[in-house]
Amino acid sequence: MAERPLDSWLRERMQAVGLFSWRALQARAGISRRALDQVRQGQWGSLRLEQLQKLAAALEWELGSLLGGGDPSPRGSNTAEAIFSLLQPLLTSYPTVREIARRKPDWPAQNVTALFRSLDALLQQWGYEAIGSPLESVPFDPQLHQPDQPDIRPGDPVYIRFVGYRRKDYILCPAKVSRSLPGGLS
């Protein structure tokens, strides 16, 4: 069988905890072969949180260590950033959806936001911070913001349409900003 993207990294951890085959890891974690194959391919998003928690426990890691590449040092951050890039569309949209639901309680998506509470905990565990708050008025900063129009200048008042994310001083993705709020919001 062909080597998969995360095989070397997983094998190293498996050996450290006394697991010497994929079948042994699958059995200890109590996950399906398909789920294990998805992990080996780096397709974390297709697994349920419960499956990821079981896999982390089998490897004797905290969930954040598993998703963050198993290494809290800067060397491990590449895996976390790869995972972040997969989650980025959800992560940048979620705070805006949550804020709209807060401002418009009759909006049909009101109950959807509860489904994403674990994202807040995951982001905190990874050390990621949101850049701004949805619909917040801020002065434009080209280091932190991505404007929707090219003529927005530093210091111009803008609204955060979609939050960005940073890890300490490293900008993972800038906040998307505009001169005006989306229609119907104030």
PDB file of C-alpha atoms in Angstrom:
ATOM      1  CA  MET A   1       0.000   0.000   0.000  1.00  0.00           C
ATOM      2  CA  ALA A   2       1.271   3.463  -0.879  1.00  0.00           C
ATOM      3  CA  GLU A   3       2.665   5.795   1.772  1.00  0.00           C
ATOM      4  CA  ARG A   4       0.108   8.406   2.791  1.00  0.00           C
ATOM      5  CA  PRO A   5       0.864  12.024   3.762  1.00  0.00           C
ATOM      6  CA  LEU A   6       0.775  11.573   7.567  1.00  0.00           C
ATOM      7  CA  ASP A   7       2.077   7.993   7.814  1.00  0.00           C
ATOM      8  CA  SER A   8       5.598   8.804   9.037  1.00  0.00           C
ATOM      9  CA  TRP A   9       4.349  11.233  11.663  1.00  0.00           C
ATOM     10  CA  LEU A  10       1.681   8.804  12.915  1.00  0.00           C
ATOM     11  CA  ARG A  11       4.051   5.800  12.930  1.00  0.00           C
ATOM     12  CA  GLU A  12       6.526   7.700  15.087  1.00  0.00           C
ATOM     13  CA  ARG A  13       3.854   8.397  17.704  1.00  0.00           C
ATOM     14  CA  MET A  14       2.389   4.892  17.449  1.00  0.00           C
ATOM     15  CA  GLN A  15       5.778   3.359  18.249  1.00  0.00           C
ATOM     16  CA  ALA A  16       6.178   5.706  21.229  1.00  0.00           C
ATOM     17  CA  VAL A  17       2.946   4.328  22.731  1.00  0.00           C
ATOM     18  CA  GLY A  18       3.586   0.671  21.841  1.00  0.00           C
ATOM     19  CA  LEU A  19       1.488   0.357  18.696  1.00  0.00           C
ATOM     20  CA  PHE A  20       3.227  -1.298  15.778  1.00  0.00           C
ATOM     21  CA  SER A  21       0.528  -1.644  13.113  1.00  0.00           C
ATOM     22  CA  TRP A  22      -2.334   0.347  11.657  1.00  0.00           C
ATOM     23  CA  ARG A  23      -4.696  -2.429  12.782  1.00  0.00           C
ATOM     24  CA  ALA A  24      -3.474  -2.018  16.384  1.00  0.00           C
ATOM     25  CA  LEU A  25      -4.093   1.737  16.262  1.00  0.00           C
ATOM     26  CA  GLN A  26      -7.513   1.217  14.738  1.00  0.00           C
ATOM     27  CA  ALA A  27      -8.430  -1.309  17.460  1.00  0.00           C
ATOM     28  CA  ARG A  28      -7.156   0.829  20.355  1.00  0.00           C
ATOM     29  CA  ALA A  29      -8.926   3.937  19.032  1.00  0.00           C
ATOM     30  CA  GLY A  30     -12.115   2.048  18.201  1.00  0.00           C
ATOM     31  CA  ILE A  31     -12.437   3.711  14.811  1.00  0.00           C
ATOM     32  CA  SER A  32     -13.181   2.250  11.407  1.00  0.00           C
ATOM     33  CA  ARG A  33     -10.534   1.493   8.815  1.00  0.00           C
ATOM     34  CA  ARG A  34     -12.077   4.181   6.616  1.00  0.00           C
ATOM     35  CA  ALA A  35     -11.715   6.771   9.400  1.00  0.00           C
ATOM     36  CA  LEU A  36      -8.084   5.767   9.927  1.00  0.00           C
ATOM     37  CA  ASP A  37      -7.428   6.046   6.178  1.00  0.00           C
ATOM     38  CA  GLN A  38      -8.896   9.565   6.233  1.00  0.00           C
ATOM     39  CA  VAL A  39      -6.584  10.525   9.105  1.00  0.00           C
ATOM     40  CA  ARG A  40      -3.578   9.106   7.271  1.00  0.00           C
ATOM     41  CA  GLN A  41      -4.535  11.269   4.266  1.00  0.00           C
ATOM     42  CA  GLY A  42      -4.857  14.365   6.475  1.00  0.00           C
ATOM     43  CA  GLN A  43      -8.610  14.581   5.901  1.00  0.00           C
ATOM     44  CA  TRP A  44      -9.467  15.548   9.491  1.00  0.00           C
ATOM     45  CA  GLY A  45     -12.625  17.406   8.516  1.00  0.00           C
ATOM     46  CA  SER A  46     -14.411  14.236   7.451  1.00  0.00           C
ATOM     47  CA  LEU A  47     -14.221  12.706  10.954  1.00  0.00           C
ATOM     48  CA  ARG A  48     -16.575  13.348  13.841  1.00  0.00           C
ATOM     49  CA  LEU A  49     -15.170  15.027  16.949  1.00  0.00           C
ATOM     50  CA  GLU A  50     -15.749  11.795  18.896  1.00  0.00           C
ATOM     51  CA  GLN A  51     -13.556   9.845  16.440  1.00  0.00           C
ATOM     52  CA  LEU A  52     -10.773  12.426  16.729  1.00  0.00           C
ATOM     53  CA  GLN A  53     -10.972  12.303  20.523  1.00  0.00           C
ATOM     54  CA  LYS A  54     -10.684   8.494  20.490  1.00  0.00           C
ATOM     55  CA  LEU A  55      -7.695   8.651  18.159  1.00  0.00           C
ATOM     56  CA  ALA A  56      -5.988  11.273  20.337  1.00  0.00           C
ATOM     57  CA  ALA A  57      -6.573   9.104  23.423  1.00  0.00           C
ATOM     58  CA  ALA A  58      -5.149   6.031  21.658  1.00  0.00           C
ATOM     59  CA  LEU A  59      -2.018   8.018  20.820  1.00  0.00           C
ATOM     60  CA  GLU A  60      -1.918   9.426  24.381  1.00  0.00           C
ATOM     61  CA  TRP A  61      -2.208  12.987  23.173  1.00  0.00           C
ATOM     62  CA  GLU A  62      -4.561  15.839  23.924  1.00  0.00           C
ATOM     63  CA  LEU A  63      -6.845  16.540  20.968  1.00  0.00           C
ATOM     64  CA  GLY A  64      -5.045  19.842  20.315  1.00  0.00           C
ATOM     65  CA  SER A  65      -1.702  18.027  20.116  1.00  0.00           C
ATOM     66  CA  LEU A  66      -3.117  15.569  17.595  1.00  0.00           C
ATOM     67  CA  LEU A  67      -4.590  18.312  15.421  1.00  0.00           C
ATOM     68  CA  GLY A  68      -1.595  20.574  15.955  1.00  0.00           C
ATOM     69  CA  GLY A  69       0.841  18.011  14.641  1.00  0.00           C
ATOM     70  CA  GLY A  70       1.602  16.399  17.990  1.00  0.00           C
ATOM     71  CA  ASP A  71       4.404  18.795  18.730  1.00  0.00           C
ATOM     72  CA  PRO A  72       3.950  22.060  20.625  1.00  0.00           C
ATOM     73  CA  SER A  73       7.222  23.395  19.216  1.00  0.00           C
ATOM     74  CA  PRO A  74       7.293  25.618  16.099  1.00  0.00           C
ATOM     75  CA  ARG A  75       8.199  22.530  14.040  1.00  0.00           C
ATOM     76  CA  GLY A  76       4.687  21.169  14.637  1.00  0.00           C
ATOM     77  CA  SER A  77       2.907  24.323  13.546  1.00  0.00           C
ATOM     78  CA  ASN A  78       2.967  23.394   9.837  1.00  0.00           C
ATOM     79  CA  THR A  79       0.421  20.625  10.411  1.00  0.00           C
ATOM     80  CA  ALA A  80      -1.796  22.943  12.461  1.00  0.00           C
ATOM     81  CA  GLU A  81      -1.623  25.584   9.729  1.00  0.00           C
ATOM     82  CA  ALA A  82      -2.516  22.974   7.078  1.00  0.00           C
ATOM     83  CA  ILE A  83      -5.514  21.974   9.155  1.00  0.00           C
ATOM     84  CA  PHE A  84      -6.377  25.637   9.657  1.00  0.00           C
ATOM     85  CA  SER A  85      -6.407  26.185   5.899  1.00  0.00           C
ATOM     86  CA  LEU A  86      -8.982  23.397   5.581  1.00  0.00           C
ATOM     87  CA  LEU A  87     -11.148  24.966   8.278  1.00  0.00           C
ATOM     88  CA  GLN A  88     -10.629  28.589   7.200  1.00  0.00           C
ATOM     89  CA  PRO A  89     -13.891  29.060   5.238  1.00  0.00           C
ATOM     90  CA  LEU A  90     -15.908  27.814   8.211  1.00  0.00           C
ATOM     91  CA  LEU A  91     -13.846  29.727  10.762  1.00  0.00           C
ATOM     92  CA  THR A  92     -14.083  33.032   8.942  1.00  0.00           C
ATOM     93  CA  SER A  93     -17.842  32.723   8.305  1.00  0.00           C
ATOM     94  CA  TYR A  94     -18.917  31.364  11.678  1.00  0.00           C
ATOM     95  CA  PRO A  95     -18.376  34.534  13.803  1.00  0.00           C
ATOM     96  CA  THR A  96     -20.389  36.599  11.333  1.00  0.00           C
ATOM     97  CA  VAL A  97     -23.239  34.078  11.279  1.00  0.00           C
ATOM     98  CA  ARG A  98     -23.186  34.021  15.103  1.00  0.00           C
ATOM     99  CA  GLU A  99     -23.360  37.835  15.307  1.00  0.00           C
ATOM    100  CA  ILE A 100     -26.188  38.069  12.760  1.00  0.00           C
ATOM    101  CA  ALA A 101     -28.102  35.430  14.716  1.00  0.00           C
ATOM    102  CA  ARG A 102     -27.534  37.445  17.917  1.00  0.00           C
ATOM    103  CA  ARG A 103     -28.821  40.658  16.308  1.00  0.00           C
ATOM    104  CA  LYS A 104     -31.704  38.992  14.487  1.00  0.00           C
ATOM    105  CA  PRO A 105     -33.044  36.266  16.820  1.00  0.00           C
ATOM    106  CA  ASP A 106     -35.812  35.356  14.384  1.00  0.00           C
ATOM    107  CA  TRP A 107     -33.230  34.505  11.752  1.00  0.00           C
ATOM    108  CA  PRO A 108     -33.581  30.783  10.908  1.00  0.00           C
ATOM    109  CA  ALA A 109     -29.923  30.003  11.644  1.00  0.00           C
ATOM    110  CA  GLN A 110     -30.248  30.948  15.337  1.00  0.00           C
ATOM    111  CA  ASN A 111     -29.881  27.345  16.486  1.00  0.00           C
ATOM    112  CA  VAL A 112     -26.999  26.580  14.125  1.00  0.00           C
ATOM    113  CA  THR A 113     -24.470  28.528  16.158  1.00  0.00           C
ATOM    114  CA  ALA A 114     -24.651  26.079  19.082  1.00  0.00           C
ATOM    115  CA  LEU A 115     -23.199  23.421  16.789  1.00  0.00           C
ATOM    116  CA  PHE A 116     -19.921  25.323  16.565  1.00  0.00           C
ATOM    117  CA  ARG A 117     -19.078  25.878  20.256  1.00  0.00           C
ATOM    118  CA  SER A 118     -16.301  23.325  20.043  1.00  0.00           C
ATOM    119  CA  LEU A 119     -14.576  25.519  17.451  1.00  0.00           C
ATOM    120  CA  ASP A 120     -14.063  28.234  20.045  1.00  0.00           C
ATOM    121  CA  ALA A 121     -12.402  25.728  22.374  1.00  0.00           C
ATOM    122  CA  LEU A 122     -10.292  24.303  19.561  1.00  0.00           C
ATOM    123  CA  LEU A 123      -9.087  27.738  18.468  1.00  0.00           C
ATOM    124  CA  GLN A 124      -8.183  28.616  22.041  1.00  0.00           C
ATOM    125  CA  GLN A 125      -6.297  25.342  22.453  1.00  0.00           C
ATOM    126  CA  TRP A 126      -4.337  26.037  19.254  1.00  0.00           C
ATOM    127  CA  GLY A 127      -3.508  29.563  20.387  1.00  0.00           C
ATOM    128  CA  TYR A 128      -5.374  31.218  17.496  1.00  0.00           C
ATOM    129  CA  GLU A 129      -6.977  34.602  18.107  1.00  0.00           C
ATOM    130  CA  ALA A 130      -9.661  36.263  16.025  1.00  0.00           C
ATOM    131  CA  ILE A 131      -8.701  39.536  14.378  1.00  0.00           C
ATOM    132  CA  GLY A 132     -11.611  41.781  15.258  1.00  0.00           C
ATOM    133  CA  SER A 133     -15.276  41.008  15.860  1.00  0.00           C
ATOM    134  CA  PRO A 134     -17.944  40.648  13.192  1.00  0.00           C
ATOM    135  CA  LEU A 135     -19.489  43.939  12.120  1.00  0.00           C
ATOM    136  CA  GLU A 136     -17.132  45.916  14.387  1.00  0.00           C
ATOM    137  CA  SER A 137     -16.076  49.374  13.193  1.00  0.00           C
ATOM    138  CA  VAL A 138     -12.270  49.731  13.163  1.00  0.00           C
ATOM    139  CA  PRO A 139      -9.609  51.843  11.436  1.00  0.00           C
ATOM    140  CA  PHE A 140      -8.228  50.022   8.390  1.00  0.00           C
ATOM    141  CA  ASP A 141      -4.851  48.370   9.020  1.00  0.00           C
ATOM    142  CA  PRO A 142      -3.329  46.731   5.917  1.00  0.00           C
ATOM    143  CA  GLN A 143      -1.336  44.351   8.153  1.00  0.00           C
ATOM    144  CA  LEU A 144      -4.529  42.925   9.687  1.00  0.00           C
ATOM    145  CA  HIS A 145      -7.256  43.583   7.141  1.00  0.00           C
ATOM    146  CA  GLN A 146      -8.119  42.630   3.562  1.00  0.00           C
ATOM    147  CA  PRO A 147     -10.243  45.389   1.987  1.00  0.00           C
ATOM    148  CA  ASP A 148     -13.070  44.684  -0.421  1.00  0.00           C
ATOM    149  CA  GLN A 149     -12.112  47.750  -2.477  1.00  0.00           C
ATOM    150  CA  PRO A 150      -8.604  48.820  -3.530  1.00  0.00           C
ATOM    151  CA  ASP A 151      -9.041  52.507  -2.585  1.00  0.00           C
ATOM    152  CA  ILE A 152      -9.356  51.914   1.184  1.00  0.00           C
ATOM    153  CA  ARG A 153      -6.398  53.586   2.904  1.00  0.00           C
ATOM    154  CA  PRO A 154      -4.754  52.997   6.309  1.00  0.00           C
ATOM    155  CA  GLY A 155      -6.822  54.609   9.053  1.00  0.00           C
ATOM    156  CA  ASP A 156     -10.051  54.747   7.000  1.00  0.00           C
ATOM    157  CA  PRO A 157     -13.077  53.581   9.028  1.00  0.00           C
ATOM    158  CA  VAL A 158     -14.158  50.082   7.969  1.00  0.00           C
ATOM    159  CA  TYR A 159     -16.410  47.294   9.239  1.00  0.00           C
ATOM    160  CA  ILE A 160     -15.194  43.770   9.774  1.00  0.00           C
ATOM    161  CA  ARG A 161     -17.318  41.583   7.522  1.00  0.00           C
ATOM    162  CA  PHE A 162     -15.433  38.354   8.297  1.00  0.00           C
ATOM    163  CA  VAL A 163     -12.891  37.932  11.078  1.00  0.00           C
ATOM    164  CA  GLY A 164      -9.295  36.993  10.414  1.00  0.00           C
ATOM    165  CA  TYR A 165      -7.015  34.860  12.576  1.00  0.00           C
ATOM    166  CA  ARG A 166      -3.555  35.210  14.039  1.00  0.00           C
ATOM    167  CA  ARG A 167      -1.238  33.066  16.080  1.00  0.00           C
ATOM    168  CA  LYS A 168       0.845  35.415  18.214  1.00  0.00           C
ATOM    169  CA  ASP A 169       2.369  37.820  15.657  1.00  0.00           C
ATOM    170  CA  TYR A 170       1.789  35.563  12.627  1.00  0.00           C
ATOM    171  CA  ILE A 171      -1.291  36.451  10.558  1.00  0.00           C
ATOM    172  CA  LEU A 172      -2.929  33.243   9.358  1.00  0.00           C
ATOM    173  CA  CYS A 173      -5.549  35.140   7.359  1.00  0.00           C
ATOM    174  CA  PRO A 174      -6.490  38.821   7.482  1.00  0.00           C
ATOM    175  CA  ALA A 175      -9.961  40.027   8.474  1.00  0.00           C
ATOM    176  CA  LYS A 176     -12.115  40.939   5.472  1.00  0.00           C
ATOM    177  CA  VAL A 177     -13.338  44.520   5.762  1.00  0.00           C
ATOM    178  CA  SER A 178     -15.671  46.900   3.961  1.00  0.00           C
ATOM    179  CA  ARG A 179     -16.707  50.548   4.223  1.00  0.00           C
ATOM    180  CA  SER A 180     -20.313  49.535   4.877  1.00  0.00           C
ATOM    181  CA  LEU A 181     -22.259  46.864   6.735  1.00  0.00           C
ATOM    182  CA  PRO A 182     -24.204  44.197   4.850  1.00  0.00           C
ATOM    183  CA  GLY A 183     -27.738  45.308   3.953  1.00  0.00           C
ATOM    184  CA  GLY A 184     -30.255  45.356   6.810  1.00  0.00           C
ATOM    185  CA  LEU A 185     -27.706  45.411   9.622  1.00  0.00           C
ATOM    186  CA  SER A 186     -26.925  48.358  11.834  1.00  0.00           C
TER     187      SER A 186
END
